[in-house]
Coordinates of C-alpha atoms in Angstrom, one line a residue:
Chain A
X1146 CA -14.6 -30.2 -4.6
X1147 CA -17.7 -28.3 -3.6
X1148 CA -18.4 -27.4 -0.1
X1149 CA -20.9 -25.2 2.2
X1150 CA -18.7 -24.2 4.8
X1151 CA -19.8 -20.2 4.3
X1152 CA -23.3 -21.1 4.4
X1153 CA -22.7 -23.4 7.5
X1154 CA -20.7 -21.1 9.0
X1155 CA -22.9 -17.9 8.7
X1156 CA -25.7 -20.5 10.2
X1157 CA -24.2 -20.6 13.3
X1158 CA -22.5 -17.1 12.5
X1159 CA -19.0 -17.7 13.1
X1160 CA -16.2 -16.1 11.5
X1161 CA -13.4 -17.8 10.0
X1162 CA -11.0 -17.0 12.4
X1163 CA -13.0 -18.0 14.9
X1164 CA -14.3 -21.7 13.1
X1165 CA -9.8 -21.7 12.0
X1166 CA -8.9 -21.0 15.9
X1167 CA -11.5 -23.7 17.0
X1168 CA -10.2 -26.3 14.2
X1169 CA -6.6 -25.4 14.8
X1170 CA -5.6 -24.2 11.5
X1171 CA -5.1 -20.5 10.2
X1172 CA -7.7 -18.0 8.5
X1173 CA -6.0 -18.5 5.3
X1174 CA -6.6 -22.0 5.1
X1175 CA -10.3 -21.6 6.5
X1176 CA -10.4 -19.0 3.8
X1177 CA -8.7 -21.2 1.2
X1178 CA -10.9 -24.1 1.7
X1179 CA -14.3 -21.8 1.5
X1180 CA -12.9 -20.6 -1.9
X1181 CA -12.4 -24.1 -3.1
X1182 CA -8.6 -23.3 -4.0
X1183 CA -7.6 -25.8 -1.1
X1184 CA -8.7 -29.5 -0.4
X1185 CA -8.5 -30.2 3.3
X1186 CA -7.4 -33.5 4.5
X1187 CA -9.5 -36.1 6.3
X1188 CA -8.9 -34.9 9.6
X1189 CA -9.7 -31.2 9.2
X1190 CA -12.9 -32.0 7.4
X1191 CA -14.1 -34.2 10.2
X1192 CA -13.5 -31.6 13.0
X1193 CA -15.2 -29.1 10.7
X1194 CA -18.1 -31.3 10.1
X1195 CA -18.2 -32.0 14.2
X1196 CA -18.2 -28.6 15.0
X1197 CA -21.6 -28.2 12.6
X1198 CA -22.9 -31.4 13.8
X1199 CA -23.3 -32.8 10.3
X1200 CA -21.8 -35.1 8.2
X1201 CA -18.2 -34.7 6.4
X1202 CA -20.4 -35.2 3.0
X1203 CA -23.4 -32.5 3.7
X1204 CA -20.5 -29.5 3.8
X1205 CA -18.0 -31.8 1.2
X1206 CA -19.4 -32.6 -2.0
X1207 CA -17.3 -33.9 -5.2
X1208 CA -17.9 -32.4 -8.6
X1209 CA -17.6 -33.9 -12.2
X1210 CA -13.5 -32.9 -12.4
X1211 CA -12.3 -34.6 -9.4
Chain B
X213 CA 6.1 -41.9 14.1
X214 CA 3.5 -39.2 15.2
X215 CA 5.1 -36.3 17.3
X216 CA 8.2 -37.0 15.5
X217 CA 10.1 -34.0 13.0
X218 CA 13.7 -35.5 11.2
X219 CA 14.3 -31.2 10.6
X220 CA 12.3 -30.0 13.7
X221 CA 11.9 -25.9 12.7
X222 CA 12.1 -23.0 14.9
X223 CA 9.1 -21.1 16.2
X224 CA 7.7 -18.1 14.8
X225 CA 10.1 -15.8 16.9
X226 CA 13.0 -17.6 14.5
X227 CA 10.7 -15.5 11.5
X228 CA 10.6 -12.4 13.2
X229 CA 14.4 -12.6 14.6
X230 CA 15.6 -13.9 10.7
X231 CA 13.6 -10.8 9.0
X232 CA 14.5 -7.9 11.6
X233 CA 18.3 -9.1 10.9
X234 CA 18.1 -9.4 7.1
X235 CA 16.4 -5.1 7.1
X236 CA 18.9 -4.4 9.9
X237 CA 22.4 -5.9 8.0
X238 CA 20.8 -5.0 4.4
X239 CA 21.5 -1.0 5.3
X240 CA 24.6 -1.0 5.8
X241 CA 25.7 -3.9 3.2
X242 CA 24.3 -1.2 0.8
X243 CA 25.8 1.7 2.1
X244 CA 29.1 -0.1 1.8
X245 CA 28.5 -0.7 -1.8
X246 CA 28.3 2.6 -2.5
X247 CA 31.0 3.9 -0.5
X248 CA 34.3 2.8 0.0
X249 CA 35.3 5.3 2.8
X250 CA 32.9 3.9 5.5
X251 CA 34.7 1.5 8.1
X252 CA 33.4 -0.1 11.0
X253 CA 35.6 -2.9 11.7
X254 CA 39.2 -1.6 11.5
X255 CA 40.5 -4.7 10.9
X256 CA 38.5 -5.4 7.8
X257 CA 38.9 -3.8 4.4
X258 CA 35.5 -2.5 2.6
X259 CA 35.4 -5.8 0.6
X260 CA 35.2 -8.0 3.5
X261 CA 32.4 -5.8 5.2
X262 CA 30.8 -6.3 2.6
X263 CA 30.8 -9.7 2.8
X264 CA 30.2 -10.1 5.9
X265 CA 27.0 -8.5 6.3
X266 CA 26.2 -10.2 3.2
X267 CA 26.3 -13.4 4.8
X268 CA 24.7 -11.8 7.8
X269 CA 21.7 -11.1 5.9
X270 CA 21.5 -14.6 4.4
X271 CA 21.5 -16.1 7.7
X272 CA 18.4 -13.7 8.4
X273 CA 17.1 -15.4 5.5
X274 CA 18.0 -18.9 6.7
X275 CA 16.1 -17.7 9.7
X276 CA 13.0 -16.9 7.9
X277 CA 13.2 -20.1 6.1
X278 CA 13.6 -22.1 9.2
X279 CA 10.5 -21.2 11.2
X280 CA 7.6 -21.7 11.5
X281 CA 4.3 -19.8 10.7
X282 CA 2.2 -18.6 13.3
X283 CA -0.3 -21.3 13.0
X284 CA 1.5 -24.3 10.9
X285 CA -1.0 -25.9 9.4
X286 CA -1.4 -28.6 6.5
X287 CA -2.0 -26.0 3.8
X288 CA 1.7 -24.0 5.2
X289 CA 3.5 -27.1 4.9
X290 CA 2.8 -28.2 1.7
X291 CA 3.5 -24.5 0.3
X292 CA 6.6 -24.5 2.4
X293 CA 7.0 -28.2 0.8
X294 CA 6.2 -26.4 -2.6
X295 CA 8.8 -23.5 -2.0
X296 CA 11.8 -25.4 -1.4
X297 CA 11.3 -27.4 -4.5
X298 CA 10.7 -24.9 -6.8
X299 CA 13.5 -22.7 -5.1
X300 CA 16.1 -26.0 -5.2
X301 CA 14.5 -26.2 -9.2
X302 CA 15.3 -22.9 -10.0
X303 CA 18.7 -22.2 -8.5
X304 CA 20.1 -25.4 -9.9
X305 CA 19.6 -24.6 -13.6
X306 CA 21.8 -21.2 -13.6
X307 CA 24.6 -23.0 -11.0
X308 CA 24.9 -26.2 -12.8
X309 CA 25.2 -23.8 -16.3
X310 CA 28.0 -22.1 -14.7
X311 CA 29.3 -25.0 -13.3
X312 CA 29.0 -27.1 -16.2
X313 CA 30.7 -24.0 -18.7
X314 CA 33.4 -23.3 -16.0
X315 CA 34.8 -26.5 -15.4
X316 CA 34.4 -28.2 -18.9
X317 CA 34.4 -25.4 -21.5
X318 CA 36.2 -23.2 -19.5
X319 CA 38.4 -24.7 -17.5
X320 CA 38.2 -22.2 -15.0
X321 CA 37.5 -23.6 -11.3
X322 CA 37.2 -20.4 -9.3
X323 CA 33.7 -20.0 -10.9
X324 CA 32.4 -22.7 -9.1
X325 CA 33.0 -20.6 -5.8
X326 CA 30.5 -18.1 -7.5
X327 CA 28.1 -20.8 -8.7
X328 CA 28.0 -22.1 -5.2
X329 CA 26.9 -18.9 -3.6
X330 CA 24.5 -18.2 -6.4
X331 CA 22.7 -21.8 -5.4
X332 CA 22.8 -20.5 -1.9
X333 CA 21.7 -16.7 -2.1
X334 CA 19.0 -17.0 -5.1
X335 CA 17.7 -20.3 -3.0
X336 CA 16.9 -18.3 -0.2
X337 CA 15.6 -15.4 -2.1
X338 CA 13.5 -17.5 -4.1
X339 CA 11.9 -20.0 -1.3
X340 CA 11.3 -16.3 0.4
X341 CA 9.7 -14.9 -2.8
X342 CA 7.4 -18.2 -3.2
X343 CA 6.5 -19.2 -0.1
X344 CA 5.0 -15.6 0.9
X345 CA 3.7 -15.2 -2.9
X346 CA 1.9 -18.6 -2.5
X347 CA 0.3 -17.6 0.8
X348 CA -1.1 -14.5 0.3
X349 CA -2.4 -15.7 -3.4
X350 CA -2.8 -19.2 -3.0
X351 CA -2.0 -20.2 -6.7
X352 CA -4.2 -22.8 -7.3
X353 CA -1.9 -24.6 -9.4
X354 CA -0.3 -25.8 -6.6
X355 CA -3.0 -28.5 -5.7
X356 CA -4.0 -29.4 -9.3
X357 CA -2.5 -32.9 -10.1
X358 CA -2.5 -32.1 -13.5
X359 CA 0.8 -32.1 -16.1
X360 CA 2.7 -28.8 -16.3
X361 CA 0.8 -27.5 -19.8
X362 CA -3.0 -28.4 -17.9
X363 CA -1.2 -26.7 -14.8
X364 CA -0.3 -23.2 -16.8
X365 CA -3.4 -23.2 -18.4
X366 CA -5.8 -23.9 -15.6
X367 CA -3.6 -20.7 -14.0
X368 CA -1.3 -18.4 -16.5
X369 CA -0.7 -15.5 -14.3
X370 CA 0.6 -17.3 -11.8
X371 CA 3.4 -18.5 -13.7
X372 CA 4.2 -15.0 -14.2
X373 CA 6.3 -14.1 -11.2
X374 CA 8.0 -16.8 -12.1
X375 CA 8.8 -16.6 -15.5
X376 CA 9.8 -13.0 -14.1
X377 CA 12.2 -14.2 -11.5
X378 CA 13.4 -17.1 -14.0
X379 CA 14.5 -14.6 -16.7
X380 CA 16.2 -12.9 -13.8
X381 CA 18.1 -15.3 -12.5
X382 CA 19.6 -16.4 -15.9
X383 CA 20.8 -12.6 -16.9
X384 CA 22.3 -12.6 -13.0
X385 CA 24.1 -16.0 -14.4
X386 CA 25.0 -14.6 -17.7
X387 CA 26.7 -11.3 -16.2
X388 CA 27.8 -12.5 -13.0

């Protein structure tokens, strides 16, 4: 799965333990998820995606494998 | 049932309190290995100090095993998730060998004391070595659905620790 999360998050210039602290999970997972080695769950995307005001499928995008 | 834990686990002071008594017990377990002169305890010969902080330093362990992170999130518990089962995978191939030999080919039943404490000791090593391993470097394996052969190929050297530690644990069996 394919996301933006970097790019969103260095549009409102917030780091990731900032955007982990504000979501309620750690750096590692923030981390995790940017490098695509980590597939949050429904919940965790949607407070990500309400925190950059856009939609769950503007930062999450599936690719050909999943 | 939301809010609700069947094994509810400690907080992250449990980690702290479970690793400063594994370093602190670890010294002198060692130091009483290689010397059979030191005493502490009056009462107890150098064999049961031994044992004694050895057990100590597995209930450090337990400790460590039985907390929590210092933010416990989704991607924790499924490692932690992971962890046990690869640990409870591990440890049981070597103690049911030695159980398995002792009792049937054998015939010897005080092996299964040692078999016992092998399941209990390398479990707790192992979960320790796995669970920190998988959170620093995140094996990717770990969230791929696919069967064990698209698993070590999609990710070889992360089967390496464990292939390691595997090997490891069957030469502790063999010359235990």
């Amino acid at each position: 799965m394919k996301n933006t999360l970097k790019v969103e998050r260095a549009k409102l210039n917030i780091s990731q333990e900032k955007l982990a602290e504000i979501v309620g999970v750690s750096r590692q997972t923030i981390n995790s998820i940017e490098k695509r080695r980590f597939v949050p769950s429904t919940v965790i995307a949607l407070k990500i995606a309400s925190i950059f005001d856009c939609k769950v499928e503007e930062i999450f995008t599936l690719e050909d494998s999943d | 049932m939301r809010g609700f834990t069947p094994y509810p686990l400690q907080g992250y002071w449990g980690k702290k309190f479970g690793l400063f008594v594994f370093l602190v017990f670890l010294i002198p377990y060692i130091c009483f290995h290689i010397s059979d002169e030191i005493t502490l305890f009056q009462t107890l010969n150098n064999e049961q100090h031994i044992q004694l902080f050895y057990w100590v330093c597995l209930f450090g362990l337990f400790m460590m095993m039985n907390s929590k992170e210092k933010v416990e999130d989704e991607r924790v518990k499924i490692i932690r998730a992971k962890s046990i089962h690869i640990a409870y995978m591990i440890t049981l191939v070597p103690s049911f060998g030695i159980a398995l030999i002792s009792t049937v080919f054998e015939q010897d039943y005080s092996l299964l004391g040692q078999a016992a404490e092998m399941y209990i000791t390398m479990g707790l090593i192992v979960y320790q070595l796995y669970f920190h391993y998988s959170l620093l470097r995140d094996p990717a394996w770990n969230y791929n659905d696919g069967g064990p052969l698209d698993n070590f190929r999609f990710s070889r050297k992360s089967f390496l620790p464990l292939v390691i530690l595997s090997i490891l644990l069957v030469l502790y069996s063999i010359f235990l």
